[in-house]
mmCIF file of C-alpha atoms in Angstrom:
data_model
loop_
_atom_site.group_PDB
_atom_site.id
_atom_site.type_symbol
_atom_site.label_atom_id
_atom_site.label_comp_id
_atom_site.label_asym_id
_atom_site.label_seq_id
_atom_site.Cartn_x
_atom_site.Cartn_y
_atom_site.Cartn_z
ATOM 1 C CA UNK A 1 -104.015 -71.202 -96.524
ATOM 2 C CA UNK A 2 -103.451 -74.953 -96.131
ATOM 3 C CA UNK A 3 -100.368 -76.194 -94.310
ATOM 4 C CA UNK A 4 -100.483 -79.489 -96.219
ATOM 5 C CA UNK A 5 -97.934 -80.254 -98.880
ATOM 6 C CA UNK A 6 -99.184 -81.085 -102.357
ATOM 7 C CA UNK A 7 -99.658 -84.818 -102.995
ATOM 8 C CA UNK A 8 -97.093 -86.620 -105.125
ATOM 9 C CA UNK A 9 -97.902 -86.031 -108.782
ATOM 10 C CA UNK A 10 -100.109 -83.074 -107.843
ATOM 11 C CA UNK A 11 -103.313 -85.078 -107.315
ATOM 12 C CA UNK A 12 -104.582 -87.055 -104.317
ATOM 13 C CA UNK A 13 -106.551 -90.025 -105.629
ATOM 14 C CA UNK A 14 -109.360 -91.532 -103.542
ATOM 15 C CA UNK A 15 -111.018 -94.527 -105.194
ATOM 16 C CA UNK A 16 -113.341 -95.398 -102.311
ATOM 17 C CA UNK A 17 -116.965 -94.574 -103.230
ATOM 18 C CA UNK A 18 -118.615 -92.595 -100.459
ATOM 19 C CA UNK A 19 -122.352 -92.896 -101.230
ATOM 20 C CA UNK A 20 -123.764 -96.070 -99.678
ATOM 21 C CA UNK A 21 -126.000 -96.666 -102.713
ATOM 22 C CA UNK A 22 -122.943 -96.753 -104.978
ATOM 23 C CA UNK A 23 -121.208 -99.288 -102.711
ATOM 24 C CA UNK A 24 -124.296 -101.522 -102.655
ATOM 25 C CA UNK A 25 -124.620 -101.375 -106.457
ATOM 26 C CA UNK A 26 -120.943 -102.296 -106.894
ATOM 27 C CA UNK A 27 -121.297 -105.281 -104.555
ATOM 28 C CA UNK A 28 -124.289 -106.515 -106.550
ATOM 29 C CA UNK A 29 -122.383 -106.055 -109.803
ATOM 30 C CA UNK A 30 -119.302 -107.788 -108.390
ATOM 31 C CA UNK A 31 -121.290 -110.861 -107.412
ATOM 32 C CA UNK A 32 -122.118 -111.445 -111.096
ATOM 33 C CA UNK A 33 -118.547 -111.001 -112.407
ATOM 34 C CA UNK A 34 -115.600 -113.356 -112.788
ATOM 35 C CA UNK A 35 -113.524 -113.072 -109.608
ATOM 36 C CA UNK A 36 -109.827 -112.980 -108.738
ATOM 37 C CA UNK A 37 -108.698 -113.885 -105.216
ATOM 38 C CA UNK A 38 -105.930 -111.497 -104.199
ATOM 39 C CA UNK A 39 -102.612 -112.617 -102.753
ATOM 40 C CA UNK A 40 -101.377 -110.802 -99.622
ATOM 41 C CA UNK A 41 -99.155 -108.527 -101.752
ATOM 42 C CA UNK A 42 -101.993 -107.770 -104.183
ATOM 43 C CA UNK A 43 -104.303 -107.021 -101.265
ATOM 44 C CA UNK A 44 -101.805 -104.485 -99.914
ATOM 45 C CA UNK A 45 -101.412 -102.875 -103.345
ATOM 46 C CA UNK A 46 -105.196 -102.616 -103.733
ATOM 47 C CA UNK A 47 -105.612 -101.020 -100.302
ATOM 48 C CA UNK A 48 -102.896 -98.460 -101.066
ATOM 49 C CA UNK A 49 -104.465 -97.637 -104.452
ATOM 50 C CA UNK A 50 -107.949 -97.261 -102.993
ATOM 51 C CA UNK A 51 -106.995 -94.915 -100.160
ATOM 52 C CA UNK A 52 -104.744 -92.725 -102.302
ATOM 53 C CA UNK A 53 -101.407 -93.754 -100.793
ATOM 54 C CA UNK A 54 -100.228 -94.566 -104.334
ATOM 55 C CA UNK A 55 -101.323 -91.169 -105.716
ATOM 56 C CA UNK A 56 -101.140 -90.155 -108.514
ATOM 57 C CA UNK A 57 -101.939 -93.729 -109.620
ATOM 58 C CA UNK A 58 -105.664 -94.169 -110.200
ATOM 59 C CA UNK A 59 -105.394 -97.917 -110.748
ATOM 60 C CA UNK A 60 -102.891 -100.615 -111.504
ATOM 61 C CA UNK A 61 -100.262 -99.466 -113.985
ATOM 62 C CA UNK A 62 -100.787 -99.522 -117.707
ATOM 63 C CA UNK A 63 -98.125 -100.947 -120.003
ATOM 64 C CA UNK A 64 -96.812 -97.443 -120.749
ATOM 65 C CA UNK A 65 -96.396 -96.673 -117.030
ATOM 66 C CA UNK A 66 -94.828 -100.081 -116.334
ATOM 67 C CA UNK A 67 -92.296 -99.776 -119.164
ATOM 68 C CA UNK A 68 -91.250 -96.276 -118.156
ATOM 69 C CA UNK A 69 -91.014 -97.181 -114.457
ATOM 70 C CA UNK A 70 -88.771 -100.129 -115.339
ATOM 71 C CA UNK A 71 -86.523 -98.084 -117.602
ATOM 72 C CA UNK A 72 -86.511 -94.619 -115.978
ATOM 73 C CA UNK A 73 -88.277 -94.910 -112.577
ATOM 74 C CA UNK A 74 -90.969 -92.504 -113.831
ATOM 75 C CA UNK A 75 -94.610 -92.841 -114.770
ATOM 76 C CA UNK A 76 -95.653 -92.118 -118.354
ATOM 77 C CA UNK A 77 -96.684 -88.660 -117.061
ATOM 78 C CA UNK A 78 -93.095 -88.007 -115.971
ATOM 79 C CA UNK A 79 -93.800 -88.236 -112.215
ATOM 80 C CA UNK A 80 -91.090 -90.073 -110.301
ATOM 81 C CA UNK A 81 -92.187 -93.620 -109.388
ATOM 82 C CA UNK A 82 -89.721 -96.338 -108.325
ATOM 83 C CA UNK A 83 -91.741 -99.584 -108.290
ATOM 84 C CA UNK A 84 -94.252 -101.184 -110.685
ATOM 85 C CA UNK A 85 -97.746 -101.490 -109.186
ATOM 86 C CA UNK A 86 -99.462 -104.210 -111.174
ATOM 87 C CA UNK A 87 -102.001 -106.990 -110.758
ATOM 88 C CA UNK A 88 -100.483 -110.317 -111.709
ATOM 89 C CA UNK A 89 -102.940 -113.023 -112.750
ATOM 90 C CA UNK A 90 -102.564 -116.372 -114.461
ATOM 91 C CA UNK A 91 -102.488 -116.468 -118.253
ATOM 92 C CA UNK A 92 -105.613 -118.673 -118.190
ATOM 93 C CA UNK A 93 -107.550 -116.096 -116.174
ATOM 94 C CA UNK A 94 -106.343 -113.196 -118.339
ATOM 95 C CA UNK A 95 -107.335 -115.056 -121.514
ATOM 96 C CA UNK A 96 -110.946 -115.260 -120.289
ATOM 97 C CA UNK A 97 -111.116 -111.483 -119.947
ATOM 98 C CA UNK A 98 -110.020 -108.489 -121.966
ATOM 99 C CA UNK A 99 -110.225 -104.745 -122.373
ATOM 100 C CA UNK A 100 -113.648 -103.387 -121.537
ATOM 101 C CA UNK A 101 -114.500 -106.272 -119.186
ATOM 102 C CA UNK A 102 -114.741 -106.145 -115.408
ATOM 103 C CA UNK A 103 -113.592 -108.489 -112.662
ATOM 104 C CA UNK A 104 -114.375 -108.701 -108.951
ATOM 105 C CA UNK A 105 -111.316 -108.566 -106.686
ATOM 106 C CA UNK A 106 -111.745 -110.633 -103.527
ATOM 107 C CA UNK A 107 -109.851 -111.090 -100.291
ATOM 108 C CA UNK A 108 -108.654 -114.610 -99.308
ATOM 109 C CA UNK A 109 -112.029 -115.301 -97.632
ATOM 110 C CA UNK A 110 -113.922 -114.492 -100.849
ATOM 111 C CA UNK A 111 -115.249 -111.078 -99.809
ATOM 112 C CA UNK A 112 -115.522 -108.707 -102.786
ATOM 113 C CA UNK A 113 -113.353 -105.659 -102.162
ATOM 114 C CA UNK A 114 -113.398 -103.951 -105.545
ATOM 115 C CA UNK A 115 -114.615 -104.144 -109.112
ATOM 116 C CA UNK A 116 -111.808 -103.673 -111.592
ATOM 117 C CA UNK A 117 -112.530 -102.314 -115.077
ATOM 118 C CA UNK A 118 -109.915 -103.728 -117.428
ATOM 119 C CA UNK A 119 -108.266 -101.217 -119.756
ATOM 120 C CA UNK A 120 -105.583 -103.563 -121.074
ATOM 121 C CA UNK A 121 -103.993 -106.930 -120.419
ATOM 122 C CA UNK A 122 -100.370 -107.728 -121.203
ATOM 123 C CA UNK A 123 -97.324 -109.710 -120.169
ATOM 124 C CA UNK A 124 -93.915 -108.052 -119.865
ATOM 125 C CA UNK A 125 -90.866 -109.425 -121.621
ATOM 126 C CA UNK A 126 -89.199 -111.550 -118.923
ATOM 127 C CA UNK A 127 -85.604 -110.603 -119.797
ATOM 128 C CA UNK A 128 -86.460 -106.889 -119.611
ATOM 129 C CA UNK A 129 -88.276 -107.345 -116.327
ATOM 130 C CA UNK A 130 -85.412 -109.271 -114.711
ATOM 131 C CA UNK A 131 -82.903 -106.678 -115.829
ATOM 132 C CA UNK A 132 -84.887 -103.571 -114.915
ATOM 133 C CA UNK A 133 -87.527 -104.400 -112.294
ATOM 134 C CA UNK A 134 -87.745 -106.474 -109.175
ATOM 135 C CA UNK A 135 -91.475 -107.167 -109.552
ATOM 136 C CA UNK A 136 -92.786 -110.679 -110.360
ATOM 137 C CA UNK A 137 -94.093 -111.501 -113.863
ATOM 138 C CA UNK A 138 -97.427 -109.758 -114.294
ATOM 139 C CA UNK A 139 -100.407 -109.038 -116.397
ATOM 140 C CA UNK A 140 -101.584 -105.486 -115.781
ATOM 141 C CA UNK A 141 -105.225 -104.551 -115.424
ATOM 142 C CA UNK A 142 -105.747 -100.939 -114.290
ATOM 143 C CA UNK A 143 -108.570 -98.926 -112.740
ATOM 144 C CA UNK A 144 -110.202 -100.602 -109.734
ATOM 145 C CA UNK A 145 -113.568 -99.377 -108.528
ATOM 146 C CA UNK A 146 -114.251 -100.231 -104.899
ATOM 147 C CA UNK A 147 -117.200 -101.975 -103.370
#
């Protein structure tokens, strides 16, 4: 019997692809995609998502998760979660993309770290965000896939 406690939310998420061929294919794909250079905070969030430290999150939060975290400190699934984990981008960049598209996420030196498949793009209502959350204004794009 394992002496480990169950991960938060009941599922440990690991988004880092293990097979080398998969990593190579993602890097090739990422080189052809629009790219977003991550800020230091975004880089930390991505690293924590990829290694499972933000389990049960399997990507940046959706609108439903964000709204419930801001109002009740819970994910849409009901799991306790105190802080929104989102990817904030400029409106201009978000307007070029949309659901079903992908974007390469790069570190400040331009190295591709992940390929993000966009499920939705949205902007929170500023007055609600100021009142309920301490996170900066964001546009959420969930589900990164690592390179």
